[in-house]
Amino acid sequence: MATEHIVKSFDDELEALHGIIAEMGGLVGGELQAALDALANRDADAAAAATVTDETVNRLEHEIEELAVRMIAMRQPMADDLRAIIAGLRASGDLERIGDQAKNIANRVFTIVELAPVGIEPDVIELGIMVREIVSDAVEAYVERDTDKAEAVRTRDVEVDRRYTDIFSEILTLNTENSSRATVCTHLNLVVRSIERIGDQAYGAVIVKDGQIVGQAPSRVVVNTDPTGHAEMEAIRDASHRLGRADLSGCVMYSTSPPCAMCETAAHWSGVSALRYGSDIQDGGRPRYRRC
């Protein structure tokens, strides 16, 4: 009976963790949509209102940290249970950063509405809506433990990167053709960068050793103009930098979905002991050398 009580208590706490993450996802999705609506309607007042939930998002992230630490300290979870808690911590950090990017977009609107439109704004808003839907689906995949939806999120990020590149090139052309557009083009470019970074936050990786996070990162392919900047590669680089060595023996890598051949091979050569991925934290075993 005591064991059943402990298990039920842990399950209740894990459900509470998932519930807070779902609430955070709804709030940051709302922030992003409000910022996009303010840009579409050229409404500075609406842009100001778009940031009012930022403090709530930060408070919820703090609640998740406190709950996760308490669960680890009191329950001493192992294997899948520990992985589920760490995944929740990672998700809350990503959502908090998404909220920050939505706030950045809203702040740019204040300047953009004072300047003449340049015609690219509808494409920027369309990209933002695409990313908002990706964030929503990523949160749902986590809460529902839906691996198919998680993999679909990864696939759609490729389209976001392509659209981002096209819009960036168009903004550059508009600025080159007419230097008087420099200010508005600069702010629109920063908006697009924030949108793309939000899309990258929907896919990430974290590396854990002895119950401690030693490396973590989102995808940085477009932000750094680096085709090798996949989340897993960036997390390996971060862990190696933090630990001061290239050997990551004893470390476990967690990622949103199965890594590509390049990333799994990098994990293999770095000595990563095991891979975990997917919304239900599947066990991917030891990384293997794979021909790219």
Coordinates of C-alpha atoms in Angstrom, one line a residue:
M1 CA 0.0 0.0 0.0
A2 CA 2.8 2.4 0.9
T3 CA 4.5 1.7 -2.4
E4 CA 1.3 2.3 -4.3
H5 CA 0.9 5.6 -2.5
I6 CA 4.4 6.7 -3.4
V7 CA 3.9 5.8 -7.0
K8 CA 0.6 7.6 -7.2
S9 CA 2.1 10.7 -5.6
F10 CA 4.9 10.7 -8.1
D11 CA 2.4 10.3 -11.0
D12 CA 0.3 13.2 -9.6
E13 CA 3.4 15.4 -9.4
L14 CA 4.4 14.5 -13.0
E15 CA 1.0 15.3 -14.2
A16 CA 1.2 18.6 -12.4
L17 CA 4.5 19.2 -14.2
H18 CA 2.9 18.5 -17.5
G19 CA 0.0 20.7 -16.7
I20 CA 2.3 23.7 -15.9
I21 CA 4.1 23.2 -19.2
A22 CA 0.8 23.1 -21.1
E23 CA -0.2 26.3 -19.4
M24 CA 3.2 27.9 -20.3
G25 CA 2.8 26.8 -23.9
G26 CA -0.6 28.4 -24.1
L27 CA 0.7 31.7 -22.7
V28 CA 3.7 32.0 -25.0
G29 CA 1.6 31.0 -28.0
G30 CA -0.8 33.7 -27.1
E31 CA 2.1 36.2 -26.7
L32 CA 3.4 35.4 -30.1
Q33 CA -0.1 35.6 -31.8
A34 CA -0.7 38.9 -30.1
A35 CA 2.6 40.3 -31.3
L36 CA 1.8 39.1 -34.9
D37 CA -1.7 40.6 -34.7
A38 CA -0.2 43.9 -33.5
L39 CA 2.2 43.9 -36.5
A40 CA -0.6 43.0 -38.9
N41 CA -2.8 45.7 -37.6
R42 CA 0.0 48.2 -37.1
D43 CA -1.2 48.7 -33.5
A44 CA 1.3 49.9 -30.9
D45 CA -1.2 49.6 -28.1
A46 CA -1.8 45.9 -29.0
A47 CA 2.0 45.4 -29.1
A48 CA 2.2 46.7 -25.5
A49 CA -0.6 44.4 -24.4
A50 CA 1.2 41.4 -26.0
T51 CA 3.8 41.4 -23.2
V52 CA 1.6 41.5 -20.2
T53 CA 1.8 37.7 -19.6
D54 CA 5.7 37.7 -19.6
E55 CA 5.9 37.8 -15.8
T56 CA 3.4 34.9 -15.5
V57 CA 5.6 32.8 -17.9
N58 CA 8.7 33.5 -15.8
R59 CA 6.8 32.6 -12.6
L60 CA 5.6 29.3 -14.1
E61 CA 9.2 28.4 -15.1
H62 CA 10.3 29.0 -11.5
E63 CA 7.4 26.7 -10.3
I64 CA 8.6 24.0 -12.6
E65 CA 12.1 24.3 -11.4
E66 CA 11.0 24.1 -7.7
L67 CA 8.7 21.1 -8.4
A68 CA 11.4 19.2 -10.4
V69 CA 14.0 19.7 -7.7
R70 CA 11.5 18.6 -5.0
M71 CA 10.6 15.5 -7.0
I72 CA 14.2 14.5 -7.5
A73 CA 15.1 15.2 -3.9
M74 CA 12.1 13.4 -2.3
R75 CA 11.4 10.6 -4.9
Q76 CA 15.0 9.9 -6.1
P77 CA 13.6 8.8 -9.5
M78 CA 15.5 6.5 -11.8
A79 CA 15.5 5.8 -15.5
D80 CA 12.3 6.9 -17.3
D81 CA 11.0 8.8 -14.3
L82 CA 14.2 10.9 -14.1
R83 CA 14.2 11.4 -17.8
A84 CA 10.7 12.7 -17.8
I85 CA 11.5 15.3 -15.1
I86 CA 14.6 16.5 -17.0
A87 CA 12.6 16.7 -20.2
G88 CA 10.1 18.9 -18.4
L89 CA 12.9 21.2 -17.2
R90 CA 14.2 21.5 -20.7
A91 CA 10.7 22.2 -22.1
S92 CA 10.1 25.0 -19.6
G93 CA 13.4 26.7 -20.4
D94 CA 12.6 26.5 -24.1
L95 CA 9.1 28.0 -23.6
E96 CA 10.5 30.8 -21.4
R97 CA 12.9 31.7 -24.2
I98 CA 10.1 31.6 -26.7
G99 CA 8.2 34.1 -24.6
D100 CA 11.3 36.4 -24.6
Q101 CA 11.4 36.2 -28.4
A102 CA 7.7 37.0 -28.6
K103 CA 8.3 40.1 -26.4
N104 CA 11.2 41.1 -28.7
I105 CA 8.8 41.0 -31.7
A106 CA 6.2 43.1 -29.9
N107 CA 8.9 45.7 -29.0
R108 CA 9.9 46.0 -32.6
V109 CA 6.3 46.7 -33.6
F110 CA 6.5 50.1 -31.8
T111 CA 9.1 51.3 -34.4
I112 CA 7.7 49.5 -37.4
V113 CA 4.2 51.1 -37.1
E114 CA 5.8 54.5 -37.3
L115 CA 7.4 53.8 -40.7
A116 CA 5.9 53.2 -44.1
P117 CA 5.1 49.5 -45.0
V118 CA 7.5 47.9 -47.5
G119 CA 5.3 45.0 -48.7
I120 CA 7.1 42.1 -47.1
E121 CA 5.1 42.3 -43.8
P122 CA 2.4 39.7 -44.8
D123 CA 5.1 37.1 -45.5
V124 CA 6.7 37.8 -42.1
I125 CA 3.3 37.4 -40.4
E126 CA 2.6 34.1 -42.3
L127 CA 6.0 32.8 -41.2
G128 CA 5.2 33.7 -37.6
I129 CA 1.8 31.9 -37.8
M130 CA 3.6 28.8 -39.1
V131 CA 6.0 28.9 -36.2
R132 CA 3.2 29.5 -33.6
E133 CA 1.5 26.3 -34.9
I134 CA 4.8 24.4 -34.6
V135 CA 5.2 25.5 -31.0
S136 CA 1.6 24.5 -30.2
D137 CA 2.1 21.1 -31.8
A138 CA 5.4 20.6 -29.9
V139 CA 3.8 21.3 -26.6
E140 CA 0.9 18.9 -27.4
A141 CA 3.4 16.2 -28.5
Y142 CA 5.2 16.5 -25.2
V143 CA 2.0 16.4 -23.0
E144 CA 0.3 13.7 -25.1
R145 CA 3.6 11.7 -25.5
D146 CA 2.9 11.6 -29.3
T147 CA 6.1 10.6 -31.1
D148 CA 4.5 11.0 -34.6
K149 CA 3.6 14.6 -33.8
A150 CA 7.1 15.3 -32.4
E151 CA 8.7 14.0 -35.6
A152 CA 6.3 16.1 -37.7
V153 CA 7.5 19.2 -35.8
R154 CA 11.1 18.3 -36.7
T155 CA 10.2 18.0 -40.4
R156 CA 8.3 21.3 -40.5
D157 CA 11.3 23.2 -39.1
V158 CA 13.1 22.6 -42.5
E159 CA 10.3 24.6 -44.2
V160 CA 10.6 27.4 -41.6
D161 CA 14.4 27.6 -42.3
R162 CA 13.7 27.8 -46.1
R163 CA 11.0 30.5 -45.7
Y164 CA 13.3 32.5 -43.3
T165 CA 16.1 32.5 -45.9
D166 CA 13.7 33.6 -48.7
I167 CA 12.3 36.5 -46.5
F168 CA 15.8 37.5 -45.4
S169 CA 16.9 37.8 -49.0
E170 CA 13.8 39.8 -49.9
I171 CA 14.4 42.2 -47.1
L172 CA 18.0 42.7 -48.1
T173 CA 16.9 43.4 -51.7
L174 CA 14.3 46.0 -50.5
N175 CA 17.0 47.7 -48.4
T176 CA 19.4 47.8 -51.3
E177 CA 16.9 49.2 -53.8
N178 CA 16.0 52.1 -51.5
S179 CA 18.2 53.2 -48.6
S180 CA 15.3 55.1 -47.0
R181 CA 13.9 51.7 -46.1
A182 CA 16.9 50.9 -44.0
T183 CA 15.3 51.4 -40.6
V184 CA 12.1 49.5 -41.2
C185 CA 14.0 46.7 -43.0
T186 CA 16.4 46.4 -40.1
H187 CA 13.5 46.0 -37.6
L188 CA 11.7 43.5 -39.9
N189 CA 14.8 41.5 -40.2
L190 CA 15.1 41.3 -36.4
V191 CA 11.4 40.2 -36.2
V192 CA 12.1 37.4 -38.7
R193 CA 15.2 36.3 -36.8
S194 CA 13.1 36.1 -33.6
I195 CA 10.5 34.1 -35.3
E196 CA 13.1 31.7 -36.7
R197 CA 14.7 31.3 -33.3
I198 CA 11.3 30.4 -31.8
G199 CA 11.0 27.7 -34.4
D200 CA 14.4 26.4 -33.4
Q201 CA 13.4 26.3 -29.7
A202 CA 10.7 23.7 -30.7
Y203 CA 13.6 21.3 -31.3
G204 CA 16.4 20.9 -28.8
A205 CA 18.8 18.5 -27.1
V206 CA 20.3 18.2 -23.6
I207 CA 23.2 16.1 -22.3
V208 CA 23.1 14.8 -18.7
K209 CA 25.8 13.2 -16.6
D210 CA 25.2 11.9 -13.0
G211 CA 21.9 13.6 -12.8
Q212 CA 23.2 17.0 -13.8
I213 CA 22.7 18.9 -17.1
V214 CA 26.2 19.4 -18.6
G215 CA 25.2 20.6 -22.1
Q216 CA 22.1 21.9 -23.9
A217 CA 21.1 23.7 -27.0
P218 CA 18.4 24.4 -29.6
S219 CA 19.0 24.1 -33.3
R220 CA 21.2 26.9 -34.6
V221 CA 21.4 26.1 -38.3
V222 CA 20.0 29.3 -39.6
V223 CA 20.9 31.7 -36.8
N224 CA 24.6 30.8 -37.1
T225 CA 24.4 30.0 -40.9
D226 CA 25.9 26.6 -40.0
P227 CA 24.5 23.5 -41.7
T228 CA 26.0 21.4 -38.9
G229 CA 24.3 23.4 -36.1
H230 CA 21.8 20.8 -35.3
A231 CA 20.6 20.8 -31.7
E232 CA 22.5 17.6 -30.9
M233 CA 25.7 18.9 -32.3
E234 CA 25.4 22.1 -30.4
A235 CA 24.6 20.3 -27.2
I236 CA 27.8 18.1 -27.7
R237 CA 29.8 21.3 -28.2
D238 CA 28.3 22.9 -25.1
A239 CA 29.0 19.8 -22.9
S240 CA 32.6 19.5 -24.2
H241 CA 33.2 23.2 -23.4
R242 CA 31.6 23.0 -19.9
L243 CA 33.4 19.7 -19.0
G244 CA 36.7 20.8 -20.6
R245 CA 37.1 17.6 -22.6
A246 CA 36.0 15.9 -25.7
D247 CA 35.2 12.6 -24.0
L248 CA 31.6 12.5 -23.0
S249 CA 31.6 8.9 -21.6
G250 CA 28.9 8.4 -19.0
C251 CA 26.7 11.1 -20.5
V252 CA 23.2 10.6 -21.8
M253 CA 21.8 12.7 -24.7
Y254 CA 18.1 13.6 -24.8
S255 CA 16.6 15.1 -28.0
T256 CA 13.2 15.9 -29.4
S257 CA 13.3 13.1 -32.0
P258 CA 15.8 10.6 -33.4
P259 CA 19.1 12.3 -34.4
C260 CA 20.3 12.3 -38.0
A261 CA 23.3 10.2 -39.1
M262 CA 25.7 13.2 -38.6
C263 CA 24.5 13.8 -35.0
E264 CA 24.4 10.2 -34.0
T265 CA 27.9 9.6 -35.3
A266 CA 29.2 12.7 -33.4
A267 CA 27.6 11.3 -30.3
H268 CA 29.3 8.0 -31.0
W269 CA 32.8 9.5 -31.4
S270 CA 32.4 11.7 -28.4
G271 CA 31.6 8.7 -26.2
V272 CA 28.0 9.5 -25.3
S273 CA 26.7 6.4 -23.5
A274 CA 23.1 6.4 -24.5
L275 CA 20.4 8.3 -26.5
R276 CA 16.9 9.1 -25.4
Y277 CA 14.4 10.8 -27.7
G278 CA 10.8 11.5 -28.6
S279 CA 7.9 12.8 -26.6
D280 CA 7.7 9.6 -24.6
I281 CA 11.4 9.5 -24.0
Q282 CA 12.2 6.4 -26.0
D283 CA 15.4 4.6 -25.3
G284 CA 17.6 4.9 -28.4
G285 CA 20.5 2.8 -26.9
R286 CA 24.2 3.6 -27.5
P287 CA 24.9 5.9 -30.4
R288 CA 26.3 4.1 -33.5
Y289 CA 28.6 5.2 -36.3
R290 CA 26.4 5.9 -39.3
R291 CA 27.4 6.7 -42.8
C292 CA 26.0 10.2 -43.7

